[in-house]
N, C-alpha and C. Protein backbone atom coordinates (compact mmCIF):
# COMPACT_ATOMS: atom_id res chain seq x y z
N MET A 1 -2.58 -15.36 -9.38
CA MET A 1 -2.57 -15.77 -10.77
C MET A 1 -2.69 -14.53 -11.65
N GLU A 2 -1.87 -14.47 -12.67
CA GLU A 2 -1.90 -13.35 -13.60
C GLU A 2 -2.77 -13.70 -14.79
N ARG A 3 -3.46 -12.69 -15.30
CA ARG A 3 -4.33 -12.94 -16.44
C ARG A 3 -4.34 -11.71 -17.33
N VAL A 4 -4.17 -11.94 -18.62
CA VAL A 4 -4.27 -10.86 -19.60
C VAL A 4 -5.49 -11.15 -20.44
N SER A 5 -6.35 -10.16 -20.59
CA SER A 5 -7.55 -10.35 -21.40
C SER A 5 -7.83 -9.08 -22.18
N GLU A 6 -8.65 -9.22 -23.18
CA GLU A 6 -9.03 -8.07 -23.98
C GLU A 6 -9.99 -7.21 -23.17
N ALA A 7 -9.77 -5.93 -23.15
CA ALA A 7 -10.65 -5.03 -22.39
C ALA A 7 -11.96 -4.86 -23.13
N ALA A 8 -13.06 -5.05 -22.42
CA ALA A 8 -14.38 -5.01 -23.05
C ALA A 8 -14.68 -3.65 -23.67
N ALA A 9 -14.28 -2.58 -23.04
CA ALA A 9 -14.60 -1.24 -23.54
C ALA A 9 -13.78 -0.85 -24.76
N CYS A 10 -12.68 -1.53 -24.99
CA CYS A 10 -11.79 -1.14 -26.08
C CYS A 10 -12.18 -1.76 -27.42
N GLY A 11 -12.70 -2.95 -27.42
CA GLY A 11 -13.03 -3.63 -28.67
C GLY A 11 -11.86 -4.43 -29.20
N PRO A 12 -12.12 -5.46 -29.97
CA PRO A 12 -11.08 -6.39 -30.40
C PRO A 12 -10.01 -5.78 -31.30
N SER A 13 -10.33 -4.78 -32.06
CA SER A 13 -9.34 -4.23 -33.00
C SER A 13 -8.52 -3.08 -32.42
N SER A 14 -8.83 -2.64 -31.22
CA SER A 14 -8.15 -1.47 -30.66
C SER A 14 -6.80 -1.79 -30.04
N GLY A 15 -6.57 -3.04 -29.69
CA GLY A 15 -5.32 -3.41 -29.05
C GLY A 15 -5.27 -3.12 -27.57
N CYS A 16 -6.40 -2.79 -26.95
CA CYS A 16 -6.45 -2.55 -25.51
C CYS A 16 -6.61 -3.87 -24.78
N TYR A 17 -5.84 -4.03 -23.73
CA TYR A 17 -5.92 -5.24 -22.92
C TYR A 17 -5.89 -4.86 -21.45
N THR A 18 -6.47 -5.70 -20.63
CA THR A 18 -6.36 -5.52 -19.18
C THR A 18 -5.38 -6.55 -18.66
N TYR A 19 -4.67 -6.18 -17.63
CA TYR A 19 -3.71 -7.07 -16.99
C TYR A 19 -4.16 -7.20 -15.56
N GLN A 20 -4.50 -8.39 -15.13
CA GLN A 20 -5.07 -8.59 -13.81
C GLN A 20 -4.19 -9.55 -13.02
N VAL A 21 -3.83 -9.16 -11.83
CA VAL A 21 -3.03 -10.00 -10.94
C VAL A 21 -3.86 -10.20 -9.67
N SER A 22 -4.35 -11.41 -9.47
CA SER A 22 -5.26 -11.65 -8.35
C SER A 22 -4.57 -11.55 -6.99
N ARG A 23 -3.27 -11.73 -6.94
CA ARG A 23 -2.54 -11.67 -5.67
C ARG A 23 -1.86 -10.32 -5.46
N HIS A 24 -2.17 -9.35 -6.28
CA HIS A 24 -1.47 -8.07 -6.20
C HIS A 24 -1.54 -7.45 -4.81
N SER A 25 -2.71 -7.38 -4.23
CA SER A 25 -2.84 -6.73 -2.92
C SER A 25 -2.06 -7.49 -1.85
N ALA A 26 -2.13 -8.81 -1.85
CA ALA A 26 -1.39 -9.60 -0.87
C ALA A 26 0.11 -9.46 -1.08
N ASP A 27 0.54 -9.48 -2.33
CA ASP A 27 1.97 -9.33 -2.63
C ASP A 27 2.48 -7.95 -2.23
N MET A 28 1.67 -6.93 -2.47
CA MET A 28 2.07 -5.57 -2.12
C MET A 28 2.21 -5.41 -0.60
N LEU A 29 1.24 -5.91 0.16
CA LEU A 29 1.32 -5.81 1.62
C LEU A 29 2.50 -6.60 2.16
N HIS A 30 2.77 -7.76 1.56
CA HIS A 30 3.93 -8.55 1.97
C HIS A 30 5.22 -7.76 1.74
N SER A 31 5.32 -7.13 0.59
CA SER A 31 6.51 -6.34 0.26
C SER A 31 6.67 -5.16 1.21
N LEU A 32 5.60 -4.46 1.51
CA LEU A 32 5.66 -3.34 2.46
C LEU A 32 6.10 -3.81 3.84
N ASN A 33 5.61 -4.97 4.27
CA ASN A 33 5.98 -5.51 5.57
C ASN A 33 7.45 -5.91 5.59
N GLN A 34 7.94 -6.50 4.50
CA GLN A 34 9.35 -6.86 4.41
C GLN A 34 10.23 -5.61 4.47
N GLN A 35 9.81 -4.55 3.80
CA GLN A 35 10.56 -3.29 3.85
C GLN A 35 10.62 -2.78 5.29
N ARG A 36 9.49 -2.86 5.97
CA ARG A 36 9.41 -2.40 7.35
C ARG A 36 10.33 -3.22 8.25
N LYS A 37 10.31 -4.53 8.07
CA LYS A 37 11.12 -5.42 8.91
C LYS A 37 12.61 -5.30 8.63
N ASN A 38 12.98 -4.96 7.42
CA ASN A 38 14.39 -4.87 7.03
C ASN A 38 14.93 -3.45 7.23
N GLY A 39 14.95 -3.03 8.47
CA GLY A 39 15.53 -1.74 8.80
C GLY A 39 14.64 -0.55 8.55
N GLY A 40 13.36 -0.77 8.33
CA GLY A 40 12.45 0.34 8.13
C GLY A 40 12.62 1.03 6.79
N ARG A 41 12.99 0.24 5.78
CA ARG A 41 13.22 0.82 4.45
C ARG A 41 11.96 1.52 3.93
N PHE A 42 12.08 2.75 3.55
CA PHE A 42 11.00 3.61 3.03
C PHE A 42 9.94 3.95 4.08
N CYS A 43 10.15 3.57 5.34
CA CYS A 43 9.20 3.93 6.39
C CYS A 43 9.35 5.42 6.68
N ASP A 44 8.24 6.06 7.01
CA ASP A 44 8.27 7.50 7.22
C ASP A 44 7.70 7.93 8.57
N VAL A 45 7.49 6.96 9.45
CA VAL A 45 7.00 7.28 10.78
C VAL A 45 7.52 6.21 11.74
N LEU A 46 7.74 6.60 12.98
CA LEU A 46 8.22 5.68 14.00
C LEU A 46 7.20 5.66 15.14
N LEU A 47 6.63 4.50 15.41
CA LEU A 47 5.67 4.35 16.50
C LEU A 47 6.43 3.90 17.74
N ARG A 48 6.17 4.54 18.86
CA ARG A 48 6.81 4.16 20.11
C ARG A 48 5.77 3.63 21.07
N VAL A 49 6.04 2.45 21.59
CA VAL A 49 5.17 1.82 22.59
C VAL A 49 6.07 1.44 23.76
N GLY A 50 5.91 2.16 24.85
CA GLY A 50 6.80 1.93 25.98
C GLY A 50 8.23 2.23 25.57
N ASP A 51 9.11 1.25 25.76
CA ASP A 51 10.52 1.41 25.40
C ASP A 51 10.83 0.90 24.00
N GLU A 52 9.83 0.42 23.28
CA GLU A 52 10.06 -0.14 21.95
C GLU A 52 9.62 0.83 20.86
N SER A 53 10.33 0.77 19.73
CA SER A 53 10.00 1.60 18.57
C SER A 53 9.75 0.70 17.37
N PHE A 54 8.77 1.07 16.56
CA PHE A 54 8.39 0.29 15.39
C PHE A 54 8.32 1.20 14.17
N PRO A 55 9.18 0.97 13.17
CA PRO A 55 9.06 1.75 11.94
C PRO A 55 7.78 1.36 11.21
N ALA A 56 7.17 2.32 10.54
CA ALA A 56 5.91 2.04 9.84
C ALA A 56 5.77 2.94 8.62
N HIS A 57 4.85 2.55 7.76
CA HIS A 57 4.51 3.33 6.57
C HIS A 57 3.26 4.14 6.90
N ARG A 58 3.40 5.45 6.87
CA ARG A 58 2.29 6.35 7.20
C ARG A 58 1.05 6.06 6.35
N ALA A 59 1.23 5.81 5.06
CA ALA A 59 0.09 5.56 4.16
C ALA A 59 -0.65 4.28 4.55
N VAL A 60 0.10 3.25 4.98
CA VAL A 60 -0.54 2.00 5.38
C VAL A 60 -1.34 2.22 6.66
N LEU A 61 -0.75 2.91 7.63
CA LEU A 61 -1.46 3.18 8.88
C LEU A 61 -2.73 4.00 8.63
N ALA A 62 -2.63 5.03 7.81
CA ALA A 62 -3.79 5.88 7.52
C ALA A 62 -4.87 5.12 6.77
N ALA A 63 -4.47 4.21 5.89
CA ALA A 63 -5.46 3.45 5.13
C ALA A 63 -6.20 2.44 6.01
N CYS A 64 -5.55 2.00 7.08
CA CYS A 64 -6.14 0.96 7.94
C CYS A 64 -6.79 1.50 9.20
N SER A 65 -6.60 2.79 9.49
CA SER A 65 -7.06 3.32 10.76
C SER A 65 -7.55 4.75 10.62
N GLU A 66 -8.79 4.99 10.99
CA GLU A 66 -9.33 6.35 10.97
C GLU A 66 -8.56 7.24 11.94
N TYR A 67 -8.11 6.66 13.04
CA TYR A 67 -7.34 7.44 14.01
C TYR A 67 -6.06 7.97 13.38
N PHE A 68 -5.28 7.09 12.76
CA PHE A 68 -4.03 7.53 12.15
C PHE A 68 -4.28 8.47 10.97
N GLU A 69 -5.33 8.23 10.21
CA GLU A 69 -5.64 9.16 9.12
C GLU A 69 -5.89 10.56 9.67
N SER A 70 -6.63 10.64 10.77
CA SER A 70 -6.92 11.93 11.39
C SER A 70 -5.65 12.60 11.91
N VAL A 71 -4.80 11.83 12.57
CA VAL A 71 -3.55 12.38 13.12
C VAL A 71 -2.66 12.90 12.00
N PHE A 72 -2.47 12.10 10.95
CA PHE A 72 -1.58 12.50 9.87
C PHE A 72 -2.17 13.64 9.05
N SER A 73 -3.48 13.67 8.89
CA SER A 73 -4.13 14.78 8.18
C SER A 73 -3.95 16.09 8.94
N ALA A 74 -4.08 16.02 10.26
CA ALA A 74 -3.90 17.22 11.08
C ALA A 74 -2.47 17.75 10.97
N GLN A 75 -1.50 16.84 10.86
CA GLN A 75 -0.10 17.26 10.72
C GLN A 75 0.14 17.97 9.39
N LEU A 76 -0.64 17.60 8.37
CA LEU A 76 -0.51 18.23 7.06
C LEU A 76 -1.30 19.53 6.96
N GLY A 77 -2.12 19.79 7.98
CA GLY A 77 -2.93 21.00 7.97
C GLY A 77 -4.23 20.85 7.22
N ASP A 78 -4.67 19.61 7.00
CA ASP A 78 -5.95 19.38 6.29
C ASP A 78 -7.14 19.68 7.17
């Protein structure tokens, strides 16, 4: 559900508003998964398990796994 409300810190006369989408995170993950499933669109890493390969988004893997964050950070020289 989308909601627009006046931002508390801005005050009524400032014209500042907040825009809140309660399903944003779910919609974003759905979109990333659809991109992955549709030919690996915007994917930047390929995971291989046995004889199978899976396109993936490096940022999603790093955000969900300390292991992948460590691996990708090491590749960047962090």
